Amino acid sequence: MNFKTIIEPFRIKSVEAVKFTRREDRERALHEAGYNVFRLHAEDVLIDLLTDSGTGAMSSAQWGALMQGDESYAGSRSFYRFRDVVRDLTGFKHIIPTHQGRAAERILFHTVLHPGQIVPNNNHFDTTRANIEVEQAEALDLVIPEGRVPSALHPFKGNVDLGALERLLAEKGDRIPLVMVTVTNNSGGGQPVSLENVKGVRALCDQYKKPFFLDACRFAENAYFVKLREPGQGDRTPKQIAQEMFHLADGCTMSAKKDGLANIGGFLAMNDDGWAEECRNLLILTEGFPTYGGLAGYDLEAIARGLEEVVEEPYLRYRLRSIEYLAEKLIAADVPIIRPAGGHAIYLDARALLPQIPPLQYPGIALANALYVEAGVRGVEIGTVMFGLRPDGSETPGAMDLVRLAIPRRVYTQSHIDYVAEAVIHVARHRETLCGYRIVHAPRVLRHFTALFEPLSRS
Ligand SMILES: Cc1ncc(COP(=O)(O)O)c(C=O)c1O
């Protein structure tokens, strides 16, 4: 029999209770959190879709691997196991562990960037952008035009606009120290990048003699999209596709909190000996010795095992299907979302859903807060609050105003997802009751994490 139902490819061995709260409890909690869901106590959240980063469930094999951790300061066995797994996957010569993805970004950009330089990407994620801007360089987004339109259907909406990249390299090549591509494209809806597009970027980097780095956080989800959607790729394993993608690049930054299936960790990897030496020197200053880079030996073991499990096909089939399942329910109820569904999250189009709230009154915050108050579901604004603040302190609308519902890996079951769909549809049906917000306090960098808000009363 050809089964249509795709089941969770695991059994549950250990459970963690969730706390049910009343609406008035959640209203109070949100008020005390300055209307910023980042400031909530996680215990007061029923279904936490704030991020898929570090929130996944480790397998019994990973928990077992923790006990194999070698905590030697230098040259631990766990480092070599980690290095060999990463090298087998990526082919890169230098493997530098870091405590998470942004540490890899900070070390890379602080080492190679000078003020006034430009780093192109399909879409920079918030930490990538911030780590470039802090070096007084420019983070430039060059995703294809379809990638900027939530409703536009395209199999690889994360692709780089190769024409725009070529023009940039031709006109301002002297200011570009490296080219980046993020797989999958988180800020643009978790959308994949095709192998063909990556080959196109590689060819341009060869032509203009520029190093090419991947932001590889979700390389396995991207590889499975390639297998499903790119002509000629269907018979290959996700690992083979991922390996080819890495081999097209000169290096990568990686947050192992995503497709490393670990709760903490990351790495920076590259082929260039000179850059690697400088990066290791900075690593020693801020992260730790190059064979642990801010991680415990047991973290390195968990990541090594996670990188093996994440490319297994039953896992990836279930992973992508569970996101698509939520998307189908929301689309059927006419809730505007980024289409097609991304690899790790659903992105609600708050700007389309709440036309009464202008971007500078943060429709994404209004929607995220309503979801929490109504149902105890926590998502995150990806829009004007996250991206609207310019380095000079002025504020402009973000390219989109989205609420991301990121699905932690191997954590929630189908009934949790059914509940989330019900919650979103309920809030969407009462959209006219929602109002905008204003910021009462915010830092100048990465303001979305800690900003305080106040609801604007409806006029
Ligand atoms: C595309 C992308 N790059 C970089 C990062 C930063 O990784 P980390 O949170 O481990 O610092 C993230 C995290 O969400 C991400 O999604």
Tab-separated table of C-alpha atoms and ligand atoms in Angstrom:
chain	number	residue	atom	x	y	z
A	1	MET	CA	0.000	0.000	0.000
A	2	ASN	CA	1.172	3.481	-0.851
A	3	PHE	CA	0.498	5.444	2.340
A	4	LYS	CA	-0.489	9.079	1.965
A	5	THR	CA	0.083	9.914	5.641
A	6	ILE	CA	3.616	11.003	6.437
A	7	ILE	CA	4.187	10.198	10.104
A	8	GLU	CA	6.695	11.583	12.586
A	9	PRO	CA	9.763	9.373	11.985
A	10	PHE	CA	10.409	8.839	15.713
A	11	ARG	CA	8.873	7.547	18.917
A	12	ILE	CA	8.653	9.801	21.972
A	13	LYS	CA	10.781	8.639	24.885
A	14	SER	CA	10.686	11.627	27.184
A	15	VAL	CA	8.071	14.358	27.502
A	16	GLU	CA	7.926	17.864	28.916
A	17	ALA	CA	4.598	19.211	30.196
A	18	VAL	CA	3.308	22.495	28.795
A	19	LYS	CA	1.501	25.005	31.009
A	20	PHE	CA	-2.049	26.077	30.163
A	21	THR	CA	-2.828	29.684	31.067
A	22	ARG	CA	-5.970	31.826	30.995
A	23	ARG	CA	-6.441	34.735	28.622
A	24	GLU	CA	-6.229	37.270	31.468
A	25	ASP	CA	-2.937	35.704	32.645
A	26	ARG	CA	-1.517	36.119	29.151
A	27	GLU	CA	-2.746	39.722	28.890
A	28	ARG	CA	-0.979	40.511	32.153
A	29	ALA	CA	2.192	38.664	31.138
A	30	LEU	CA	2.347	40.522	27.820
A	31	HIS	CA	1.788	43.878	29.508
A	32	GLU	CA	4.593	43.124	31.974
A	33	ALA	CA	6.805	42.110	29.024
A	34	GLY	CA	6.401	45.552	27.430
A	35	TYR	CA	4.317	43.975	24.650
A	36	ASN	CA	7.435	42.266	23.325
A	37	VAL	CA	7.066	38.471	23.178
A	38	PHE	CA	10.848	38.071	23.485
A	39	ARG	CA	10.485	39.316	27.071
A	40	LEU	CA	7.861	36.743	28.117
A	41	HIS	CA	8.738	33.939	30.487
A	42	ALA	CA	8.832	30.864	28.232
A	43	GLU	CA	6.847	29.003	30.889
A	44	ASP	CA	3.875	31.265	30.110
A	45	VAL	CA	3.893	30.155	26.458
A	46	LEU	CA	1.846	27.120	25.415
A	47	ILE	CA	3.290	26.499	21.946
A	48	ASP	CA	6.559	28.267	21.356
A	49	LEU	CA	7.210	29.072	17.710
A	50	LEU	CA	9.512	32.006	18.433
A	51	THR	CA	12.389	30.232	16.750
A	52	ASP	CA	13.594	26.929	15.400
A	53	SER	CA	17.048	27.807	16.715
A	54	GLY	CA	18.340	25.578	19.492
A	55	THR	CA	14.808	24.527	20.369
A	56	GLY	CA	14.772	21.103	18.701
A	57	ALA	CA	14.589	17.755	20.455
A	58	MET	CA	17.815	15.778	20.426
A	59	SER	CA	17.672	12.087	19.588
A	60	SER	CA	18.510	9.315	22.035
A	61	ALA	CA	21.709	8.822	20.011
A	62	GLN	CA	22.631	12.480	20.587
A	63	TRP	CA	21.923	12.236	24.313
A	64	GLY	CA	24.066	9.098	24.352
A	65	ALA	CA	26.823	10.936	22.484
A	66	LEU	CA	26.891	13.575	25.244
A	67	MET	CA	28.413	10.980	27.548
A	68	GLN	CA	31.221	10.482	25.051
A	69	GLY	CA	32.217	14.140	25.384
A	70	ASP	CA	35.925	14.637	25.932
A	71	GLU	CA	36.330	17.836	27.943
A	72	SER	CA	40.074	18.235	27.412
A	73	TYR	CA	40.952	21.888	26.901
A	74	ALA	CA	43.058	21.286	23.798
A	75	GLY	CA	42.870	18.607	21.128
A	76	SER	CA	39.884	16.734	22.541
A	77	ARG	CA	38.656	13.577	20.844
A	78	SER	CA	35.234	15.226	20.484
A	79	PHE	CA	36.741	18.038	18.409
A	80	TYR	CA	38.275	15.607	15.950
A	81	ARG	CA	35.018	13.694	15.626
A	82	PHE	CA	33.170	17.001	15.040
A	83	ARG	CA	35.827	18.189	12.576
A	84	ASP	CA	35.692	14.962	10.571
A	85	VAL	CA	31.892	15.030	10.272
A	86	VAL	CA	31.894	18.701	9.219
A	87	ARG	CA	34.729	18.125	6.787
A	88	ASP	CA	33.035	15.083	5.242
A	89	LEU	CA	29.913	17.177	4.691
A	90	THR	CA	31.447	20.457	3.586
A	91	GLY	CA	34.881	19.575	2.240
A	92	PHE	CA	36.326	22.748	3.804
A	93	LYS	CA	39.935	22.686	5.001
A	94	HIS	CA	39.626	24.756	8.184
A	95	ILE	CA	36.830	23.929	10.642
A	96	ILE	CA	36.514	26.437	13.482
A	97	PRO	CA	33.907	25.705	16.179
A	98	THR	CA	31.996	28.639	17.659
A	99	HIS	CA	29.338	28.878	20.338
A	100	GLN	CA	26.668	29.751	17.749
A	101	GLY	CA	26.186	31.167	14.251
A	102	ARG	CA	26.574	34.843	15.051
A	103	ALA	CA	29.963	34.197	16.642
A	104	ALA	CA	31.114	32.714	13.337
A	105	GLU	CA	29.736	35.819	11.571
A	106	ARG	CA	31.398	38.205	13.973
A	107	ILE	CA	34.770	36.479	13.650
A	108	LEU	CA	34.592	36.307	9.851
A	109	PHE	CA	33.403	39.882	9.317
A	110	HIS	CA	35.681	41.442	11.916
A	111	THR	CA	38.588	39.676	10.223
A	112	VAL	CA	37.843	40.453	6.575
A	113	LEU	CA	35.708	43.622	6.426
A	114	HIS	CA	36.774	47.259	6.203
A	115	PRO	CA	34.520	50.324	6.555
A	116	GLY	CA	32.700	51.184	3.323
A	117	GLN	CA	32.774	47.653	1.914
A	118	ILE	CA	29.682	45.821	0.682
A	119	VAL	CA	28.601	42.227	1.357
A	120	PRO	CA	25.885	41.001	-1.029
A	121	ASN	CA	23.582	38.115	-0.051
A	122	ASN	CA	20.163	36.872	-1.133
A	123	ASN	CA	18.840	38.216	2.190
A	124	HIS	CA	21.024	38.824	5.195
A	125	PHE	CA	19.589	37.571	8.444
A	126	ASP	CA	19.404	40.073	11.321
A	127	THR	CA	22.598	38.955	13.059
A	128	THR	CA	24.501	38.794	9.765
A	129	ARG	CA	23.373	42.294	8.850
A	130	ALA	CA	24.216	43.644	12.308
A	131	ASN	CA	27.669	42.042	12.292
A	132	ILE	CA	28.405	43.658	8.923
A	133	GLU	CA	27.012	47.074	9.869
A	134	VAL	CA	28.976	47.120	13.120
A	135	GLU	CA	32.125	47.041	10.923
A	136	GLN	CA	30.679	50.086	9.079
A	137	ALA	CA	30.153	48.027	5.953
A	138	GLU	CA	26.947	47.607	3.967
A	139	ALA	CA	24.790	44.448	3.972
A	140	LEU	CA	23.071	44.325	0.579
A	141	ASP	CA	20.086	42.065	-0.242
A	142	LEU	CA	19.921	40.801	-3.832
A	143	VAL	CA	17.172	38.182	-3.743
A	144	ILE	CA	15.212	37.673	-7.000
A	145	PRO	CA	12.163	39.970	-7.375
A	146	GLU	CA	9.750	37.052	-6.688
A	147	GLY	CA	11.447	36.653	-3.303
A	148	ARG	CA	10.103	40.042	-2.241
A	149	VAL	CA	6.452	39.277	-3.062
A	150	PRO	CA	4.820	37.074	-0.399
A	151	SER	CA	2.161	35.657	-2.722
A	152	ALA	CA	4.444	35.026	-5.747
A	153	LEU	CA	4.873	31.312	-6.403
A	154	HIS	CA	8.385	30.208	-7.366
A	155	PRO	CA	10.145	26.924	-6.507
A	156	PHE	CA	13.348	28.706	-5.460
A	157	LYS	CA	12.273	32.040	-4.083
A	158	GLY	CA	15.541	32.318	-2.169
A	159	ASN	CA	17.600	32.549	-5.364
A	160	VAL	CA	20.060	35.388	-5.838
A	161	ASP	CA	19.314	37.847	-8.639
A	162	LEU	CA	22.366	36.942	-10.716
A	163	GLY	CA	21.952	39.960	-13.027
A	164	ALA	CA	21.967	42.334	-10.061
A	165	LEU	CA	24.968	40.545	-8.544
A	166	GLU	CA	26.884	40.785	-11.806
A	167	ARG	CA	26.153	44.534	-12.115
A	168	LEU	CA	27.287	45.060	-8.535
A	169	LEU	CA	30.502	43.104	-9.067
A	170	ALA	CA	31.199	44.998	-12.308
A	171	GLU	CA	30.501	48.458	-10.840
A	172	LYS	CA	31.687	48.126	-7.232
A	173	GLY	CA	33.794	44.964	-7.230
A	174	ASP	CA	36.695	46.719	-5.507
A	175	ARG	CA	34.469	47.216	-2.429
A	176	ILE	CA	33.286	43.613	-2.204
A	177	PRO	CA	35.420	41.312	-0.047
A	178	LEU	CA	33.132	38.290	-0.378
A	179	VAL	CA	29.725	37.177	-1.643
A	180	MET	CA	27.271	35.329	0.632
A	181	VAL	CA	24.212	33.167	0.015
A	182	THR	CA	21.866	32.094	2.821
A	183	VAL	CA	20.347	28.606	2.568
A	184	THR	CA	17.476	28.506	3.122
A	185	ASN	CA	16.682	32.203	2.951
A	186	ASN	CA	15.335	32.808	6.463
A	187	SER	CA	14.520	36.539	6.195
A	188	GLY	CA	12.797	35.921	2.874
A	189	GLY	CA	10.496	33.180	4.167
A	190	GLY	CA	12.719	30.115	4.625
A	191	GLN	CA	12.757	29.782	0.848
A	192	PRO	CA	15.290	27.519	-0.870
A	193	VAL	CA	18.083	28.359	-3.274
A	194	SER	CA	18.585	26.086	-6.291
A	195	LEU	CA	21.832	24.323	-7.024
A	196	GLU	CA	21.788	25.983	-10.426
A	197	ASN	CA	21.614	29.421	-8.794
A	198	VAL	CA	24.514	28.598	-6.476
A	199	LYS	CA	26.503	27.495	-9.529
A	200	GLY	CA	25.678	30.857	-11.103
A	201	VAL	CA	26.987	32.688	-8.024
A	202	ARG	CA	30.122	30.534	-8.097
A	203	ALA	CA	30.715	31.392	-11.752
A	204	LEU	CA	30.406	35.131	-11.037
A	205	CYS	CA	32.723	34.829	-8.044
A	206	ASP	CA	35.264	33.055	-10.253
A	207	GLN	CA	34.933	35.739	-12.934
A	208	TYR	CA	35.420	38.581	-10.443
A	209	LYS	CA	37.826	36.639	-8.197
A	210	LYS	CA	35.724	36.890	-5.033
A	211	PRO	CA	35.435	34.354	-2.225
A	212	PHE	CA	31.972	32.855	-1.850
A	213	PHE	CA	30.555	31.944	1.577
A	214	LEU	CA	27.331	30.145	2.460
A	215	ASP	CA	25.260	31.040	5.499
A	216	ALA	CA	24.485	27.360	5.852
A	217	CYS	CA	22.158	27.211	8.893
A	218	ARG	CA	19.466	25.230	7.047
A	219	PHE	CA	21.555	23.460	4.422
A	220	ALA	CA	19.731	20.130	4.830
A	221	GLU	CA	16.240	21.585	4.400
A	222	ASN	CA	17.565	23.413	1.340
A	223	ALA	CA	19.050	20.188	-0.042
A	224	TYR	CA	15.728	18.393	0.308
A	225	PHE	CA	13.908	21.185	-1.539
A	226	VAL	CA	16.488	20.805	-4.317
A	227	LYS	CA	15.822	17.074	-4.427
A	228	LEU	CA	12.068	17.624	-4.636
A	229	ARG	CA	11.993	20.576	-7.006
A	230	GLU	CA	15.108	20.866	-9.151
A	231	PRO	CA	15.088	18.931	-12.421
A	232	GLY	CA	17.626	16.110	-12.416
A	233	GLN	CA	18.144	16.050	-8.621
A	234	GLY	CA	15.396	13.604	-7.588
A	235	ASP	CA	17.584	10.489	-7.485
A	236	ARG	CA	20.334	11.962	-5.320
A	237	THR	CA	20.489	11.819	-1.526
A	238	PRO	CA	20.078	15.056	0.468
A	239	LYS	CA	23.637	14.575	1.683
A	240	GLN	CA	25.040	14.377	-1.860
A	241	ILE	CA	23.174	17.551	-2.801
A	242	ALA	CA	24.374	19.351	0.334
A	243	GLN	CA	27.947	18.234	-0.316
A	244	GLU	CA	27.823	19.623	-3.834
A	245	MET	CA	26.486	22.932	-2.584
A	246	PHE	CA	29.249	23.240	0.020
A	247	HIS	CA	31.871	22.275	-2.558
A	248	LEU	CA	30.760	25.212	-4.713
A	249	ALA	CA	31.632	27.636	-1.886
A	250	ASP	CA	34.911	28.756	-0.326
A	251	GLY	CA	33.598	28.748	3.221
A	252	CYS	CA	30.525	28.969	5.404
A	253	THR	CA	29.100	30.268	8.636
A	254	MET	CA	26.830	27.828	10.419
A	255	SER	CA	24.491	27.825	13.362
A	256	ALA	CA	24.301	24.216	14.542
A	257	LYS	CA	21.182	25.239	16.469
A	258	LYS	CA	19.240	24.713	13.250
A	259	ASP	CA	20.306	21.897	10.933
A	260	GLY	CA	22.937	20.752	13.428
A	261	LEU	CA	19.970	19.470	15.481
A	262	ALA	CA	21.739	20.704	18.610
A	263	ASN	CA	20.684	23.104	21.341
A	264	ILE	CA	23.834	25.210	21.028
A	265	GLY	CA	26.826	25.496	18.728
A	266	GLY	CA	28.036	26.602	15.345
A	267	PHE	CA	31.109	26.811	13.192
A	268	LEU	CA	33.040	28.840	10.700
A	269	ALA	CA	34.696	26.892	7.906
A	270	MET	CA	36.849	27.952	4.982
A	271	ASN	CA	39.651	26.980	2.645
A	272	ASP	CA	41.807	30.112	2.820
A	273	ASP	CA	44.822	29.575	5.112
A	274	GLY	CA	45.483	33.276	5.788
A	275	TRP	CA	41.905	34.164	6.733
A	276	ALA	CA	41.636	30.982	8.823
A	277	GLU	CA	44.718	31.886	10.830
A	278	GLU	CA	43.412	35.381	11.539
A	279	CYS	CA	39.981	34.017	12.442
A	280	ARG	CA	41.492	31.480	14.842
A	281	ASN	CA	43.458	34.250	16.561
A	282	LEU	CA	40.260	36.212	17.100
A	283	LEU	CA	38.487	33.035	18.204
A	284	ILE	CA	41.039	32.530	20.952
A	285	LEU	CA	40.395	36.088	22.125
A	286	THR	CA	36.608	35.853	22.305
A	287	GLU	CA	35.420	32.226	22.077
A	288	GLY	CA	38.126	29.888	23.269
A	289	PHE	CA	40.846	27.554	22.073
A	290	PRO	CA	40.405	26.477	18.403
A	291	THR	CA	39.477	22.893	19.309
A	292	TYR	CA	36.452	23.903	21.376
A	293	GLY	CA	35.533	27.475	20.376
A	294	GLY	CA	33.217	28.205	23.285
A	295	LEU	CA	31.587	24.761	23.291
A	296	ALA	CA	31.808	21.847	25.689
A	297	GLY	CA	33.187	18.585	24.326
A	298	TYR	CA	29.713	17.092	24.711
A	299	ASP	CA	28.227	19.860	22.522
A	300	LEU	CA	30.680	18.939	19.771
A	301	GLU	CA	29.542	15.304	20.060
A	302	ALA	CA	25.854	16.277	19.857
A	303	ILE	CA	26.471	18.422	16.774
A	304	ALA	CA	28.496	15.713	15.041
A	305	ARG	CA	25.679	13.226	15.527
A	306	GLY	CA	23.020	15.839	14.623
A	307	LEU	CA	24.719	16.628	11.317
A	308	GLU	CA	24.490	12.943	10.432
A	309	GLU	CA	20.818	12.630	11.397
A	310	VAL	CA	19.667	15.831	9.702
A	311	VAL	CA	20.357	14.585	6.181
A	312	GLU	CA	18.336	11.385	6.666
A	313	GLU	CA	15.509	11.344	4.179
A	314	PRO	CA	12.614	10.207	6.459
A	315	TYR	CA	13.443	13.098	8.777
A	316	LEU	CA	13.567	15.689	5.987
A	317	ARG	CA	10.390	14.369	4.351
A	318	TYR	CA	8.513	14.719	7.656
A	319	ARG	CA	10.112	18.080	8.393
A	320	LEU	CA	9.103	19.773	5.165
A	321	ARG	CA	5.705	18.107	5.088
A	322	SER	CA	4.770	19.284	8.591
A	323	ILE	CA	5.397	22.912	7.606
A	324	GLU	CA	3.476	22.458	4.356
A	325	TYR	CA	0.576	20.911	6.310
A	326	LEU	CA	0.176	24.065	8.404
A	327	ALA	CA	0.463	26.209	5.258
A	328	GLU	CA	-2.314	24.251	3.535
A	329	LYS	CA	-4.692	24.819	6.457
A	330	LEU	CA	-3.998	28.564	6.521
A	331	ILE	CA	-4.256	28.982	2.755
A	332	ALA	CA	-7.590	27.115	2.779
A	333	ALA	CA	-8.836	29.694	5.312
A	334	ASP	CA	-7.545	32.619	3.191
A	335	VAL	CA	-4.908	33.686	5.690
A	336	PRO	CA	-2.196	35.521	3.710
A	337	ILE	CA	1.165	33.777	4.079
A	338	ILE	CA	4.408	33.631	2.156
A	339	ARG	CA	3.959	30.998	-0.486
A	340	PRO	CA	5.080	28.356	-1.045
A	341	ALA	CA	5.723	27.226	2.543
A	342	GLY	CA	9.308	27.595	3.712
A	343	GLY	CA	11.475	24.836	5.154
A	344	HIS	CA	11.342	25.698	8.832
A	345	ALA	CA	8.521	28.169	9.314
A	346	ILE	CA	5.287	29.712	8.174
A	347	TYR	CA	5.425	33.449	7.574
A	348	LEU	CA	2.124	35.238	8.081
A	349	ASP	CA	1.802	38.365	5.964
A	350	ALA	CA	0.786	40.826	8.684
A	351	ARG	CA	0.868	43.807	6.318
A	352	ALA	CA	-1.723	42.174	4.033
A	353	LEU	CA	-3.829	40.881	6.921
A	354	LEU	CA	-3.922	44.176	8.834
A	355	PRO	CA	-4.201	46.980	6.255
A	356	GLN	CA	-5.552	49.302	8.971
A	357	ILE	CA	-2.129	49.267	10.701
A	358	PRO	CA	0.596	51.180	8.785
A	359	PRO	CA	4.107	49.634	8.769
A	360	LEU	CA	5.459	52.229	11.211
A	361	GLN	CA	2.787	51.103	13.692
A	362	TYR	CA	4.144	47.555	13.393
A	363	PRO	CA	1.433	45.205	12.114
A	364	GLY	CA	3.738	42.257	12.819
A	365	ILE	CA	3.879	43.130	16.509
A	366	ALA	CA	0.085	43.499	16.581
A	367	LEU	CA	-0.396	40.056	15.053
A	368	ALA	CA	2.244	38.283	17.150
A	369	ASN	CA	0.785	39.774	20.326
A	370	ALA	CA	-2.775	38.818	19.392
A	371	LEU	CA	-1.711	35.223	18.767
A	372	TYR	CA	-0.148	35.059	22.189
A	373	VAL	CA	-3.117	36.597	23.992
A	374	GLU	CA	-5.687	34.463	22.174
A	375	ALA	CA	-3.925	31.121	22.198
A	376	GLY	CA	-0.613	31.206	24.067
A	377	VAL	CA	1.215	30.734	20.745
A	378	ARG	CA	4.454	32.700	20.423
A	379	GLY	CA	5.711	33.775	16.986
A	380	VAL	CA	8.054	36.601	16.049
A	381	GLU	CA	7.800	39.784	14.009
A	382	ILE	CA	10.095	39.841	10.989
A	383	GLY	CA	9.449	43.250	9.562
A	384	THR	CA	9.728	46.910	10.340
A	385	VAL	CA	10.827	46.493	13.953
A	386	MET	CA	13.515	43.994	12.970
A	387	PHE	CA	14.735	45.696	9.804
A	388	GLY	CA	13.321	49.233	9.721
A	389	LEU	CA	15.984	51.033	11.772
A	390	ARG	CA	18.739	52.515	9.586
A	391	PRO	CA	22.309	52.908	10.869
A	392	ASP	CA	21.744	56.724	10.984
A	393	GLY	CA	18.859	56.237	13.461
A	394	SER	CA	16.045	56.956	10.974
A	395	GLU	CA	13.209	54.491	10.494
A	396	THR	CA	11.664	53.201	7.250
A	397	PRO	CA	9.165	50.369	6.646
A	398	GLY	CA	10.792	46.947	6.295
A	399	ALA	CA	10.488	45.234	2.903
A	400	MET	CA	7.664	43.133	4.373
A	401	ASP	CA	5.830	42.899	7.683
A	402	LEU	CA	5.698	39.231	8.592
A	403	VAL	CA	5.087	37.087	11.641
A	404	ARG	CA	7.204	33.986	11.556
A	405	LEU	CA	5.910	30.808	13.164
A	406	ALA	CA	9.100	28.761	13.320
A	407	ILE	CA	8.597	25.079	14.001
A	408	PRO	CA	11.164	23.548	16.371
A	409	ARG	CA	12.609	20.291	15.035
A	410	ARG	CA	11.033	17.041	16.315
A	411	VAL	CA	9.178	18.823	19.154
A	412	TYR	CA	5.502	19.296	18.291
A	413	THR	CA	3.030	16.747	16.954
A	414	GLN	CA	0.284	17.103	14.375
A	415	SER	CA	-2.326	18.048	17.005
A	416	HIS	CA	-0.132	20.911	18.208
A	417	ILE	CA	0.016	22.121	14.624
A	418	ASP	CA	-3.780	21.763	14.259
A	419	TYR	CA	-4.171	23.942	17.362
A	420	VAL	CA	-1.829	26.575	15.900
A	421	ALA	CA	-3.842	26.645	12.662
A	422	GLU	CA	-7.050	27.105	14.637
A	423	ALA	CA	-5.485	29.953	16.626
A	424	VAL	CA	-4.201	31.806	13.547
A	425	ILE	CA	-7.512	31.444	11.725
A	426	HIS	CA	-9.386	32.744	14.773
A	427	VAL	CA	-7.158	35.840	15.024
A	428	ALA	CA	-7.420	36.434	11.274
A	429	ARG	CA	-11.221	36.350	11.470
A	430	HIS	CA	-11.103	39.077	14.151
A	431	ARG	CA	-8.442	41.142	12.393
A	432	GLU	CA	-10.420	44.419	12.596
A	433	THR	CA	-10.114	44.415	16.399
A	434	LEU	CA	-6.298	44.658	16.275
A	435	CYS	CA	-4.468	47.966	16.667
A	436	GLY	CA	-0.929	49.226	16.112
A	437	TYR	CA	1.908	49.855	18.557
A	438	ARG	CA	4.556	52.459	19.224
A	439	ILE	CA	8.043	51.890	20.580
A	440	VAL	CA	8.658	53.471	23.978
A	441	HIS	CA	12.245	52.280	24.386
A	442	ALA	CA	14.718	50.495	22.103
A	443	PRO	CA	18.466	49.950	21.727
A	444	ARG	CA	20.124	51.077	18.480
A	445	VAL	CA	21.254	47.608	17.396
A	446	LEU	CA	19.026	44.501	17.101
A	447	ARG	CA	16.238	46.466	18.751
A	448	HIS	CA	13.569	43.793	18.282
A	449	PHE	CA	15.011	41.599	21.031
A	450	THR	CA	14.533	44.053	23.880
A	451	ALA	CA	12.357	46.976	22.675
A	452	LEU	CA	9.396	48.040	24.825
A	453	PHE	CA	6.071	48.802	23.132
A	454	GLU	CA	2.754	50.420	23.959
A	455	PRO	CA	-0.526	49.694	22.150
A	456	LEU	CA	-2.052	52.622	20.248
A	457	SER	CA	-5.729	53.010	20.978
A	458	ARG	CA	-8.020	52.579	17.973
A	459	SER	CA	-9.288	55.875	16.580
B	1	LIG	C1	20.011	32.530	8.371
B	1	LIG	C2	20.599	32.700	9.725
B	1	LIG	N1	21.877	33.107	9.853
B	1	LIG	C3	22.453	33.257	11.056
B	1	LIG	C4	21.767	33.020	12.217
B	1	LIG	C5	22.464	33.228	13.549
B	1	LIG	O1	22.668	32.024	14.238
B	1	LIG	P1	22.705	31.985	15.845
B	1	LIG	O2	21.342	32.270	16.337
B	1	LIG	O3	23.164	30.596	16.167
B	1	LIG	O4	23.686	32.998	16.302
B	1	LIG	C6	20.438	32.616	12.142
B	1	LIG	C7	19.672	32.374	13.383
B	1	LIG	O5	18.479	32.442	13.446
B	1	LIG	C8	19.844	32.438	10.858
B	1	LIG	O6	18.574	32.033	10.722
